[in-house]
Amino acid sequence: MVAVNGVMLTTDTAGRFRAELLPGKYRIRAGFIGYYRVDVKKLKLRKGEQVALTVLVVEDDRPLY
């Protein structure tokens, strides 16, 4: 699961995604069932800027109860 400012994006089976965004500030949230969620709260893009973002999620081994 990947969301940009609360909008879900489609990923491939490896979790890769591509998004074309206007200049501005963004919050990226990534996660998967059974893994800790990762939040990038302050991503600022300028006009013409390209960003490659790699997010590694870690397995959540806490008990379910």
Short mmCIF file of C-alpha atoms in Angstrom, two decimals:
data_model
loop_
_atom_site.label_atom_id
_atom_site.label_comp_id
_atom_site.label_asym_id
_atom_site.label_seq_id
_atom_site.Cartn_x
_atom_site.Cartn_y
_atom_site.Cartn_z
CA MET A 1 0.00 0.00 0.00
CA VAL A 2 1.29 3.43 -0.93
CA ALA A 3 -0.62 6.68 -0.42
CA VAL A 4 0.30 10.25 -1.32
CA ASN A 5 -1.56 12.85 0.74
CA GLY A 6 -4.15 10.18 1.52
CA VAL A 7 -4.69 9.08 -2.10
CA MET A 8 -3.94 5.40 -2.69
CA LEU A 9 -1.59 4.55 -5.57
CA THR A 10 -1.36 1.34 -7.53
CA THR A 11 1.89 -0.60 -7.10
CA ASP A 12 3.31 -3.55 -8.96
CA THR A 13 3.84 -6.92 -7.23
CA ALA A 14 7.18 -5.70 -5.86
CA GLY A 15 5.60 -2.53 -4.41
CA ARG A 16 7.12 -0.19 -7.00
CA PHE A 17 5.12 2.81 -8.12
CA ARG A 18 5.45 5.97 -10.15
CA ALA A 19 3.59 9.23 -9.62
CA GLU A 20 3.75 12.55 -11.44
CA LEU A 21 3.09 15.29 -8.90
CA LEU A 22 2.83 19.05 -9.09
CA PRO A 23 5.27 21.18 -7.08
CA GLY A 24 4.26 21.24 -3.42
CA LYS A 25 4.44 19.44 -0.10
CA TYR A 26 3.49 15.79 0.19
CA ARG A 27 3.06 13.08 2.81
CA ILE A 28 3.93 9.56 1.65
CA ARG A 29 2.67 6.52 3.57
CA ALA A 30 3.79 2.97 2.74
CA GLY A 31 3.02 -0.35 4.33
CA PHE A 32 1.82 -3.90 3.94
CA ILE A 33 -0.16 -6.30 6.11
CA GLY A 34 2.17 -7.73 8.74
CA TYR A 35 4.75 -4.96 8.32
CA TYR A 36 5.34 -1.67 10.11
CA ARG A 37 3.98 1.37 8.27
CA VAL A 38 6.44 4.03 7.10
CA ASP A 39 5.49 7.73 6.93
CA VAL A 40 7.45 10.38 5.04
CA LYS A 41 5.72 13.47 6.39
CA LYS A 42 7.48 16.31 4.62
CA LEU A 43 8.44 15.71 1.01
CA LYS A 44 8.73 19.03 -0.81
CA LEU A 45 8.92 19.05 -4.60
CA ARG A 46 10.00 21.99 -6.69
CA LYS A 47 9.08 22.63 -10.32
CA GLY A 48 10.92 20.22 -12.64
CA GLU A 49 12.38 18.21 -9.76
CA GLN A 50 12.50 14.41 -9.91
CA VAL A 51 12.81 12.32 -6.76
CA ALA A 52 13.51 8.61 -6.33
CA LEU A 53 12.27 7.42 -2.96
CA THR A 54 13.12 3.99 -1.56
CA VAL A 55 11.11 2.91 1.45
CA LEU A 56 11.97 -0.30 3.26
CA VAL A 57 9.23 -1.79 5.43
CA VAL A 58 10.14 -4.13 8.30
CA GLU A 59 8.14 -7.13 9.36
CA ASP A 60 6.00 -6.53 12.43
CA ASP A 61 6.59 -9.55 14.66
CA ARG A 62 4.47 -8.34 17.60
CA PRO A 63 1.79 -10.79 18.77
CA LEU A 64 -1.65 -10.18 17.29
CA TYR A 65 -3.31 -10.29 20.74
#
